[in-house]
CSV table of C-alpha atoms and ligand atoms in Angstrom, one decimal:
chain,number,residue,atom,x,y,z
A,9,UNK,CA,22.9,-113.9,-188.4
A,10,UNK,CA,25.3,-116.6,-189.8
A,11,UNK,CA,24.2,-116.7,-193.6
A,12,UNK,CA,27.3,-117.9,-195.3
A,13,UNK,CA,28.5,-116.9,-198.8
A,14,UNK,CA,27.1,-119.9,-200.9
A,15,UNK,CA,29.6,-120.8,-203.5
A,16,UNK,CA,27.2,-124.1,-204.2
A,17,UNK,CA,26.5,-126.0,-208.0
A,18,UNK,CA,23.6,-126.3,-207.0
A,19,UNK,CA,21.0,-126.4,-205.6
A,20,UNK,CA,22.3,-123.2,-205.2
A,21,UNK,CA,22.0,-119.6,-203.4
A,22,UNK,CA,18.6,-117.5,-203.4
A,23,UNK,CA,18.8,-113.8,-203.2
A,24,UNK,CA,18.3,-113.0,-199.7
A,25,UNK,CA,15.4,-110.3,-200.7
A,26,UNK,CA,13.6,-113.7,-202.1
A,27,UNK,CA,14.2,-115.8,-199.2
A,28,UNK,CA,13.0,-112.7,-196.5
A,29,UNK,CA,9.4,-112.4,-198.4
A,30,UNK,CA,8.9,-116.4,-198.6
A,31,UNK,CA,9.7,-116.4,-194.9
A,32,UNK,CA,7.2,-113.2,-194.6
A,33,UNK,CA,4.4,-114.6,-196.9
A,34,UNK,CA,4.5,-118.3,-195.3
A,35,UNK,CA,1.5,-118.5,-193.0
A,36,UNK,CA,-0.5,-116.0,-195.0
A,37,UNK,CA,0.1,-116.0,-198.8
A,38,UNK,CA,-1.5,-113.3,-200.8
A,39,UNK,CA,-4.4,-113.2,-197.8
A,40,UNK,CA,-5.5,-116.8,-198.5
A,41,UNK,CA,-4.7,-117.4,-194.9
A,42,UNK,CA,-2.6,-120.5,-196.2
A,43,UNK,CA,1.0,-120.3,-197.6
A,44,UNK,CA,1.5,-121.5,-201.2
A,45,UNK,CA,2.1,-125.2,-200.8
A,46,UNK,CA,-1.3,-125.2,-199.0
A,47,UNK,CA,-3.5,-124.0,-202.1
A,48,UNK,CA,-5.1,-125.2,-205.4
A,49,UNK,CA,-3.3,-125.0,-208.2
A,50,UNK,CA,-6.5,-124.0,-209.7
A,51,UNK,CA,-7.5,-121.2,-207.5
A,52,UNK,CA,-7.8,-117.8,-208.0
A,53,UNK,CA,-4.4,-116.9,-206.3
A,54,UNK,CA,-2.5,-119.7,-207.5
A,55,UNK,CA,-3.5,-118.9,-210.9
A,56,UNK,CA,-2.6,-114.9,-210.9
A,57,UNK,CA,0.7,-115.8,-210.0
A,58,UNK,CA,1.7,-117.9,-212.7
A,59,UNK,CA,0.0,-116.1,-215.2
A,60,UNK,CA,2.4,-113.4,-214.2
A,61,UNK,CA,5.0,-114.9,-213.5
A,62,UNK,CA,5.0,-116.3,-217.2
A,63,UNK,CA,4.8,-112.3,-218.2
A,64,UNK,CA,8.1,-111.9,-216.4
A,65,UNK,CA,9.8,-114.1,-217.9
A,66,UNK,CA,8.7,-113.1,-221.4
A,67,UNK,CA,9.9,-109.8,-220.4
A,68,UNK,CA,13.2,-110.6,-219.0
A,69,UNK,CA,14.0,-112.7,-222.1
A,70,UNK,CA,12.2,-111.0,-224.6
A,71,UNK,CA,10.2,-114.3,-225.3
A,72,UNK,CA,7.9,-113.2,-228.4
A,73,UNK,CA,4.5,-115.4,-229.5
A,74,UNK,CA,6.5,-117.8,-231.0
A,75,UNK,CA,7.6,-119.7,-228.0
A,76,UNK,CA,5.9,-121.5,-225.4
A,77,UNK,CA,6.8,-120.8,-222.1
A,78,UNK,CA,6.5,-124.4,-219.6
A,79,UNK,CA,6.8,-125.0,-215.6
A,80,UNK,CA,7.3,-128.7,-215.7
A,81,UNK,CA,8.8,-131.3,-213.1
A,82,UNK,CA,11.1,-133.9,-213.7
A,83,UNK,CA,14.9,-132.1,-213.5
A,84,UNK,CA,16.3,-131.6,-216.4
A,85,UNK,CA,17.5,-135.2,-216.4
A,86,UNK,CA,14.0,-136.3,-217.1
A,87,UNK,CA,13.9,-133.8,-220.7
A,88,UNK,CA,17.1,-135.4,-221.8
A,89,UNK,CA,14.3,-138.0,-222.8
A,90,UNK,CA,11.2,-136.4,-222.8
A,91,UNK,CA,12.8,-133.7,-225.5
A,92,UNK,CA,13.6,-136.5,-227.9
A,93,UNK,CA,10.4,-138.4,-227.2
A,94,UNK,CA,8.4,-134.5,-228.6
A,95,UNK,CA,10.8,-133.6,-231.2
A,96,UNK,CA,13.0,-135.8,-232.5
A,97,UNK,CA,9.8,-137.4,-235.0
A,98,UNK,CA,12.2,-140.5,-236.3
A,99,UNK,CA,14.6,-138.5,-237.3
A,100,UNK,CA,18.3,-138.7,-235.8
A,101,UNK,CA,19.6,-135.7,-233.5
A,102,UNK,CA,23.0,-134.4,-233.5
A,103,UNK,CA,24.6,-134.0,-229.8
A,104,UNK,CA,27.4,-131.4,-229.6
A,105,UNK,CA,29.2,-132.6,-226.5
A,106,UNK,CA,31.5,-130.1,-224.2
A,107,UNK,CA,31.3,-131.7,-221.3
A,108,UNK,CA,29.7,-133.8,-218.2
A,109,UNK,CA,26.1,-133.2,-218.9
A,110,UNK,CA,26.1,-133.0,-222.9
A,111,UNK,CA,27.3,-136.5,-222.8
A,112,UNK,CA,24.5,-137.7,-219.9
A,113,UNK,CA,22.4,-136.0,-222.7
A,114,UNK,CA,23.2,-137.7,-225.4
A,115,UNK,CA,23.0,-141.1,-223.9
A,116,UNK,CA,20.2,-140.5,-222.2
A,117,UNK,CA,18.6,-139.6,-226.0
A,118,UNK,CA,19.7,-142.3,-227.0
A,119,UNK,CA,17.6,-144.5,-225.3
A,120,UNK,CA,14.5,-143.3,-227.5
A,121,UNK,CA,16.2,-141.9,-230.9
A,122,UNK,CA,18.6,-142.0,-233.2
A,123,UNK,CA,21.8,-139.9,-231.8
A,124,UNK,CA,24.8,-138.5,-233.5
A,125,UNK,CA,27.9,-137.3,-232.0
A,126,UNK,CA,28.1,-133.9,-234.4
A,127,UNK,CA,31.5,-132.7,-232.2
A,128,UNK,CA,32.8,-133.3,-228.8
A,129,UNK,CA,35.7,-131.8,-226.8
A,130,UNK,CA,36.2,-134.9,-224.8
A,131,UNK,CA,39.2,-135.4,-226.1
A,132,UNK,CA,40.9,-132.5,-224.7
A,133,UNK,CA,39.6,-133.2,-221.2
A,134,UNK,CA,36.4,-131.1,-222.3
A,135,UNK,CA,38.8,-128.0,-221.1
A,136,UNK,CA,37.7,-126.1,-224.1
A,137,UNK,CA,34.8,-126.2,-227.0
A,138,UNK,CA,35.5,-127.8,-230.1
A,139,UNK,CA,36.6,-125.7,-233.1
A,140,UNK,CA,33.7,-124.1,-235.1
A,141,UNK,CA,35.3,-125.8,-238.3
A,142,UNK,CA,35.2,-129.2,-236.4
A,143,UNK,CA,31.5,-129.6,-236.7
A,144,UNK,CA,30.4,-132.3,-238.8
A,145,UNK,CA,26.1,-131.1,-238.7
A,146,UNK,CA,23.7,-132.7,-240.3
A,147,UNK,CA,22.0,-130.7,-242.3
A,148,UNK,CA,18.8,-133.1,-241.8
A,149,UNK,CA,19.0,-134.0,-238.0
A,150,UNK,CA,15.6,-133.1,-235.9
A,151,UNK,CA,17.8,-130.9,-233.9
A,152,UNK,CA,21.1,-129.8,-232.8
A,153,UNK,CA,21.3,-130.3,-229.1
A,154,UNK,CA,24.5,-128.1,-227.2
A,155,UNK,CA,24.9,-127.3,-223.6
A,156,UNK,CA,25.9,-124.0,-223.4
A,157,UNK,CA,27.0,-124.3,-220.3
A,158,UNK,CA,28.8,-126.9,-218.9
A,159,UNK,CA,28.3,-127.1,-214.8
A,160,UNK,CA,31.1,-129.4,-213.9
A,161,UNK,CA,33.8,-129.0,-216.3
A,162,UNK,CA,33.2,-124.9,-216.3
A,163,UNK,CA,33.3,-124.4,-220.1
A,164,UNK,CA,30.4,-121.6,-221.9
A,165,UNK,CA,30.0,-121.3,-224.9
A,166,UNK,CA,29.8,-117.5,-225.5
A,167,UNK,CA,28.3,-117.1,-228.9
A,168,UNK,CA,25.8,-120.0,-230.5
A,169,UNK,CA,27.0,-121.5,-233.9
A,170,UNK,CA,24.8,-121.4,-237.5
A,171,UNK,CA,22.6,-124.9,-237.6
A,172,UNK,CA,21.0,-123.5,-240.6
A,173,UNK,CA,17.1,-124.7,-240.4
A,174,UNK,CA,18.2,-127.1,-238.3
A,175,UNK,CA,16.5,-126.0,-234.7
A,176,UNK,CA,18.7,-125.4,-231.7
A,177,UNK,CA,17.8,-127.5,-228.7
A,178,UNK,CA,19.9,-126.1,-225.4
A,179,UNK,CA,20.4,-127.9,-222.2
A,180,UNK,CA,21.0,-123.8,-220.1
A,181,UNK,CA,20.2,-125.5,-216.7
A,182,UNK,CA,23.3,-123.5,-215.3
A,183,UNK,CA,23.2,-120.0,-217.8
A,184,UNK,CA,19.6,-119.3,-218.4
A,185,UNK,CA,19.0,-116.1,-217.1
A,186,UNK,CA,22.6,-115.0,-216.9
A,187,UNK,CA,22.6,-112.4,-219.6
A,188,UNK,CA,20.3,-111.6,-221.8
A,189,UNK,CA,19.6,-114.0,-225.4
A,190,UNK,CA,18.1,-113.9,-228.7
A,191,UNK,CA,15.2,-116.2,-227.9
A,192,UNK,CA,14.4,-116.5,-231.9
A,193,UNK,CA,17.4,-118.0,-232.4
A,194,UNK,CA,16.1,-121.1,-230.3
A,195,UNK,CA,14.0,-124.2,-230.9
A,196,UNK,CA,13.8,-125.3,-227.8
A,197,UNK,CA,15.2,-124.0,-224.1
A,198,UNK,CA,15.1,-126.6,-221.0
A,199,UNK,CA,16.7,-125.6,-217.5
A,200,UNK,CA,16.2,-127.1,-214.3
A,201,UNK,CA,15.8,-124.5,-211.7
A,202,UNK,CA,18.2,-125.3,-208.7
A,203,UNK,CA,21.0,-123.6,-210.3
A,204,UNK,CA,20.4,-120.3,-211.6
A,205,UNK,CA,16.8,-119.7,-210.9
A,206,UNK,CA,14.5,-121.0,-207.6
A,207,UNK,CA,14.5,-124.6,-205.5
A,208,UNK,CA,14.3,-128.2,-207.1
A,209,UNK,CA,11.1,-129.8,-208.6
A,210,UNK,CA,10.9,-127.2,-211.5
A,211,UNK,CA,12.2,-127.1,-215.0
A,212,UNK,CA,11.6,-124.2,-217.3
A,213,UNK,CA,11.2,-125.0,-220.8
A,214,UNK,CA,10.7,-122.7,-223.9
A,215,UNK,CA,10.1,-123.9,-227.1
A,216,UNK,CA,8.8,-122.9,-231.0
A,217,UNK,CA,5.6,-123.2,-231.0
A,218,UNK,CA,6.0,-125.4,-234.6
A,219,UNK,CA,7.8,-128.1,-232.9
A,220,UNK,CA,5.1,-128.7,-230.5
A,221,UNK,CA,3.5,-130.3,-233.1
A,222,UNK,CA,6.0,-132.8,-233.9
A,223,UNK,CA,5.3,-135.2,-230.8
A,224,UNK,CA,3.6,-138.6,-232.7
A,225,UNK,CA,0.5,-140.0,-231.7
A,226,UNK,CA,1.4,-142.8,-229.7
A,227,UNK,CA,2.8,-140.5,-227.2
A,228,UNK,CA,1.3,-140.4,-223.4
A,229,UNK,CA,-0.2,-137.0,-223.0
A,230,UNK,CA,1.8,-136.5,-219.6
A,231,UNK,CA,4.4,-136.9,-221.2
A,232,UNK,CA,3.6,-133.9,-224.3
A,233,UNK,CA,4.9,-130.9,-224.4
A,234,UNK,CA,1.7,-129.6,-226.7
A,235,UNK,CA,-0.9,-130.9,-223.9
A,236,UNK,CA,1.1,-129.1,-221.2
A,237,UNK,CA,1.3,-125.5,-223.2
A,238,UNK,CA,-2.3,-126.0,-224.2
A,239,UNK,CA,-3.0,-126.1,-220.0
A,240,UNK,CA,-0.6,-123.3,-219.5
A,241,UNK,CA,1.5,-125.8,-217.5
A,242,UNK,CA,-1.6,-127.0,-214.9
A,243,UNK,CA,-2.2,-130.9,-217.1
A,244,UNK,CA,-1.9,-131.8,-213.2
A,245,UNK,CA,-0.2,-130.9,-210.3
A,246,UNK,CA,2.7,-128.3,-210.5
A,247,UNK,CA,5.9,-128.0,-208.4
A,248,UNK,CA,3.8,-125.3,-206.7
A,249,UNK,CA,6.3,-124.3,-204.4
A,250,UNK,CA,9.0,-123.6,-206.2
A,251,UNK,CA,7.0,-122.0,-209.2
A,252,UNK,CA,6.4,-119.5,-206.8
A,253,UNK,CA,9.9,-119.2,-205.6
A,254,UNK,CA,11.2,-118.4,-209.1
A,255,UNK,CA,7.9,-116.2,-209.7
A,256,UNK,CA,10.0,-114.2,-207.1
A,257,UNK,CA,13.3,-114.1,-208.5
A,258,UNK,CA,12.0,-112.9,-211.8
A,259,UNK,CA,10.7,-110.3,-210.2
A,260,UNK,CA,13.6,-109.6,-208.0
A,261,UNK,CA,15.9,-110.0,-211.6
A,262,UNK,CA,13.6,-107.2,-212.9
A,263,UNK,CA,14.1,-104.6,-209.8
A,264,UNK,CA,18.0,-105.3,-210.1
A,265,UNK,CA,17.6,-103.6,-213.9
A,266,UNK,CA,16.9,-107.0,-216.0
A,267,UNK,CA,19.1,-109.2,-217.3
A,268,UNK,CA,21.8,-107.0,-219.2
A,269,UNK,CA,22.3,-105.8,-215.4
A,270,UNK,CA,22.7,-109.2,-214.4
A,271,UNK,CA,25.2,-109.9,-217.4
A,272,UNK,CA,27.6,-107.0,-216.1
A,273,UNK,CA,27.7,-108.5,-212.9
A,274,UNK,CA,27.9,-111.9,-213.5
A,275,UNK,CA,30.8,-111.0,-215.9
A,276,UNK,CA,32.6,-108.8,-213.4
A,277,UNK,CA,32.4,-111.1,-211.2
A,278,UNK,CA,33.9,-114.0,-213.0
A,279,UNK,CA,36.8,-111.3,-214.1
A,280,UNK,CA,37.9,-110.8,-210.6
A,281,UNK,CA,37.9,-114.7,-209.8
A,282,UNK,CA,39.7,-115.4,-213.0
A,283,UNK,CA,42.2,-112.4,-212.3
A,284,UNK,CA,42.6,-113.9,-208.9
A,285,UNK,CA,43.2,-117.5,-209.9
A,286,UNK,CA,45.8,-116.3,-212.8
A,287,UNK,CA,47.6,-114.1,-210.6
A,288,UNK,CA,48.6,-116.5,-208.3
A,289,UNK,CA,51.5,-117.6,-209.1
A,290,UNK,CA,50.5,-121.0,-210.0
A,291,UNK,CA,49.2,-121.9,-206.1
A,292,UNK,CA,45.9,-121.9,-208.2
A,293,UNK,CA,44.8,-123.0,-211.6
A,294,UNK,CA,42.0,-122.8,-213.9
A,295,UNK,CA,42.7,-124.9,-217.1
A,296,UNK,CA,40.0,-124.1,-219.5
A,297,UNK,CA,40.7,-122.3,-222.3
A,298,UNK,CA,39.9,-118.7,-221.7
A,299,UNK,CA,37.5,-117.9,-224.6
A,300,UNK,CA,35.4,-120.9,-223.3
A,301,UNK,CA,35.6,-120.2,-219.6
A,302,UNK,CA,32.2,-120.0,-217.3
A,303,UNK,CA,30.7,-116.9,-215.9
A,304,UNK,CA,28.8,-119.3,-213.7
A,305,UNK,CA,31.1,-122.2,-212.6
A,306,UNK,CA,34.8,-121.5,-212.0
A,307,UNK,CA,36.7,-125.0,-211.3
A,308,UNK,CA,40.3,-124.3,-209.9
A,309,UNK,CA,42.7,-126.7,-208.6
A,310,UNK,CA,45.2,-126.1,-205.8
A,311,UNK,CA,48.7,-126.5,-207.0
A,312,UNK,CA,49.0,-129.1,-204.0
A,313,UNK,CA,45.7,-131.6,-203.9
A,314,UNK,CA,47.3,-132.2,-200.3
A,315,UNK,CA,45.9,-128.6,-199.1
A,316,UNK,CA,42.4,-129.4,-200.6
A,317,UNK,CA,40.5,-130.5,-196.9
A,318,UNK,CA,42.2,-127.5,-195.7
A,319,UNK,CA,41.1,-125.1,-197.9
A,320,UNK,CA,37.9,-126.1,-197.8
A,321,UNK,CA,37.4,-126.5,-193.9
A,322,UNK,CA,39.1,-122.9,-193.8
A,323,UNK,CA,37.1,-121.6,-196.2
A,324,UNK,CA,34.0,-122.9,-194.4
A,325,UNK,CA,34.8,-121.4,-191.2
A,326,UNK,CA,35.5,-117.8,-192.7
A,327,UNK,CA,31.9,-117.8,-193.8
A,328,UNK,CA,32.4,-119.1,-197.3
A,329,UNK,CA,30.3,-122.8,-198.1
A,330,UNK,CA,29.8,-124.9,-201.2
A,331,UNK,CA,33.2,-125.1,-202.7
A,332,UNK,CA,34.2,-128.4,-203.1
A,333,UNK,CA,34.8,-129.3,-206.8
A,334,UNK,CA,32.6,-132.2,-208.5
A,335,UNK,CA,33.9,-135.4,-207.8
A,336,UNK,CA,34.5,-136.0,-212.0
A,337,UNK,CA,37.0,-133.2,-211.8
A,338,UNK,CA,38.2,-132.9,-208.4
A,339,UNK,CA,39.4,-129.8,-206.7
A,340,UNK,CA,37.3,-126.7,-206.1
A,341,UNK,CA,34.4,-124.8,-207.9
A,342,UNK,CA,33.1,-121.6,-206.9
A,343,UNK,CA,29.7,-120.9,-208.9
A,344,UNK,CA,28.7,-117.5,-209.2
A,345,UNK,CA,24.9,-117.5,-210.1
A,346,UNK,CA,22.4,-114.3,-210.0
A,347,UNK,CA,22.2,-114.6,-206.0
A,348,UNK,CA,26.4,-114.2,-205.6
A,349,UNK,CA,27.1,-110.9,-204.8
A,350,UNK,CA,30.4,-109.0,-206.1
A,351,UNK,CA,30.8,-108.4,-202.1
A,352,UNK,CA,30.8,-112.7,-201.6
A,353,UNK,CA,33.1,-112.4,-204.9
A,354,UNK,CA,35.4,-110.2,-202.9
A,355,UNK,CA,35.2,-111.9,-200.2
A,356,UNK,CA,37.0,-115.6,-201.7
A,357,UNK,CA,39.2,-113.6,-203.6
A,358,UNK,CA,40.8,-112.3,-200.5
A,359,UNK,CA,40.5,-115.8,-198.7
A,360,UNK,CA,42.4,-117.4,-201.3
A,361,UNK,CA,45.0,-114.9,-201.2
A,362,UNK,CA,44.9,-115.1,-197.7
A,363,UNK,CA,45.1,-119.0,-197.9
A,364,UNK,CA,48.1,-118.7,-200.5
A,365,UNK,CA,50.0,-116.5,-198.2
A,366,UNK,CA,49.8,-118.9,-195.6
A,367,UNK,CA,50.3,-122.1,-197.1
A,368,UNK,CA,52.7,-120.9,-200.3
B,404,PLP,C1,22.4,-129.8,-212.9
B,404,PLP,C2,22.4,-130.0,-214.3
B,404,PLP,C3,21.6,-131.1,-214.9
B,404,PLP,C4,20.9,-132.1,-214.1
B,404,PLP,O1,19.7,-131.6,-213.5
B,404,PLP,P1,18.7,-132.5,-212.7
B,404,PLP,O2,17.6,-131.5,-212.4
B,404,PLP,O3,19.4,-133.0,-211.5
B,404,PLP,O4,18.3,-133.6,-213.5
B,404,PLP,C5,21.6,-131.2,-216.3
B,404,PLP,N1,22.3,-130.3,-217.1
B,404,PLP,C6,23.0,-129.3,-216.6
B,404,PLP,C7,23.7,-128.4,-217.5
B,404,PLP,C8,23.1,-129.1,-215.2
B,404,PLP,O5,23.8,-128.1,-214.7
């Protein structure tokens, strides 16, 4: 057995519960005498599972009637469009940026609507958000788009601001499913699933039902949020595969007591990384400010950028994988989705004190 602690961005660790039944149910799924990927979409079996894996989800986030809940492809790179294209109805949208991928966001948008920068902590090295007083909404825009979570610069935002009637539009590829949320506060919810949620090829959307009705005319249906709710996701070919995988970890989220389970966790565990990083004399640093700092991602420099190659081949061969930092940042980042246990938490903690001992 040589499964290594997998500190990775993404995509990123599976609970090993989840990977043991896909490995058990892979020649025979659900006694179709074919595993997943070998099955119609449109079948009997196929269709039972997403219909409940939808349910989980609802339950897990306490989605009400309101929202539509989609399994679409594309990454999430693909909705920084495709969300303007539905919703933004030739109005402009207001982009809060606090990091990498709010900015990728934005530009992306920009391509097919109107975009304004409503606040941005770029200037600060996007090592904090920007002040609550600092932003300058639009009290028409067609939606306020945030990232609540920024992957590669590790800054959350813990609390959501007041957009009024404007609708909320949240990039959570890295948090959904974190903690629990007040869906009804939400327009619309997109998250890729490699990070916090199943394999590539999936993105999980959850939106109003009233802004489905915004997308114009001229749009291409594959390319509409309405058509794909009214089909319950199945327009055409799903990202069967990993539909199913995440089927699983909703239901593996739900055996581990739900999400305000997983919220107590996560948050312990990002406590005793923090704790470590702080206490450590300086050898390590975490420069975000603290109200703002991930639960998921936690980017830390080494005091001497010299010791980074050794850290991380160390690190490797003691079992613990994935660490190198984002290239835009540099350094190392642990991220500490669902799937990290507090005994892989405990585990780097020691190493890096270990590491500090040794090369302090
Ligand atoms: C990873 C990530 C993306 C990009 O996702 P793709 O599926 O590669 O397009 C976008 N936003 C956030 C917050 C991310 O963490």
């Amino acid at each position: 057995m040589t499964r290594a602690f997998n500190f990775s961005a993404g995509p990123a660790a599976l609970p090993d519960a989840v990977l043991e039944r896909v490995r058990d149910e892979m020649l025979d799924w659900n006694g179709t005498g074919a595993s997943v990927m070998e099955v119609s979409h449109r079948g009997a079996a196929f269709e039972a599972m997403a219909a409940q894996s939808e349910q989980d989800l609802r339950e897990l986030l306490g989605i009400g009637d309101d929202h539509a809940v989609l399994f679409l492809q594309g990454g999430a790179t693909q909705h920084f469009v495709q969300v303007p294209m539905n919703i933004a109805h030739g109005a402009s949208a207001d982009y809060v940026i606090t990091g990498h991928w709010g900015a990728r966001a934005a530009k992306l948008a920009s391509q097919v609507c109107s975009v304004r920068i409503a606040a941005s902590s770029a200037q600060g090295g996007f090592r904090g958000l920007p002040a609550a007083g600092d932003w300058q909404l639009d009290r028409n825009a067609a939606y306020v788009h945030i990232t609540p979570n920024e992957t590669i610069h590790g800054v959350e935002m813990h609390g959501l601001p007041d957009t009024g009637a404007v609708p909320i539009v949240a990039d959570m590829s890295s948090t959904l499913l974190s903690r629990p949320l007040d869906i009804s506060r939400y327009g619309l919810i997109y998250a890729c699933a490699q990070k916090n949620i199943g394999p590539s090829g999936l993105v999980l959307l959850i939106v109003r039902r009233d802004l489905l009705s915004r997308a114009p005319d001229s749009l291409p249906e594959i390319f509409r949020y309405d058509r794909h709710a009214a089909q319950r996701s199945l327009l055409n070919t799903p990202a069967t595969f990993s539909w199913y995988v995440s089927a699983l970890v909703f239901r593996w989220l739900r055996e581990q007591g739900g999400l305000q389970a997983m919220a107590q966790r996560n948050q312990a565990k990002a406590a005793a990384l923090y704790a470590a990083i702080d206490g450590s004399g300086g050898f390590y640093r975490n420069e975000v400010d603290p109200a703002a700092r991930s639960w998921m991602n936690v980017p830390f420099q080494l005091r001497d950028p010299g010791l980074d190659s050794t850290f991380l081949a160390e690190s490797a061969a003691a079992g613990l994988i994935g660490l190198k930092g984002h290239r835009v940042v540099g350094g190392m980042r642990a991220s500490l989705y669902n799937a990290m246990t507090m005994a892989g938490v405990g585990q780097l903690v020691d190493f890096m004190a270990d590491f500090a001992r040794r090369h302090g």
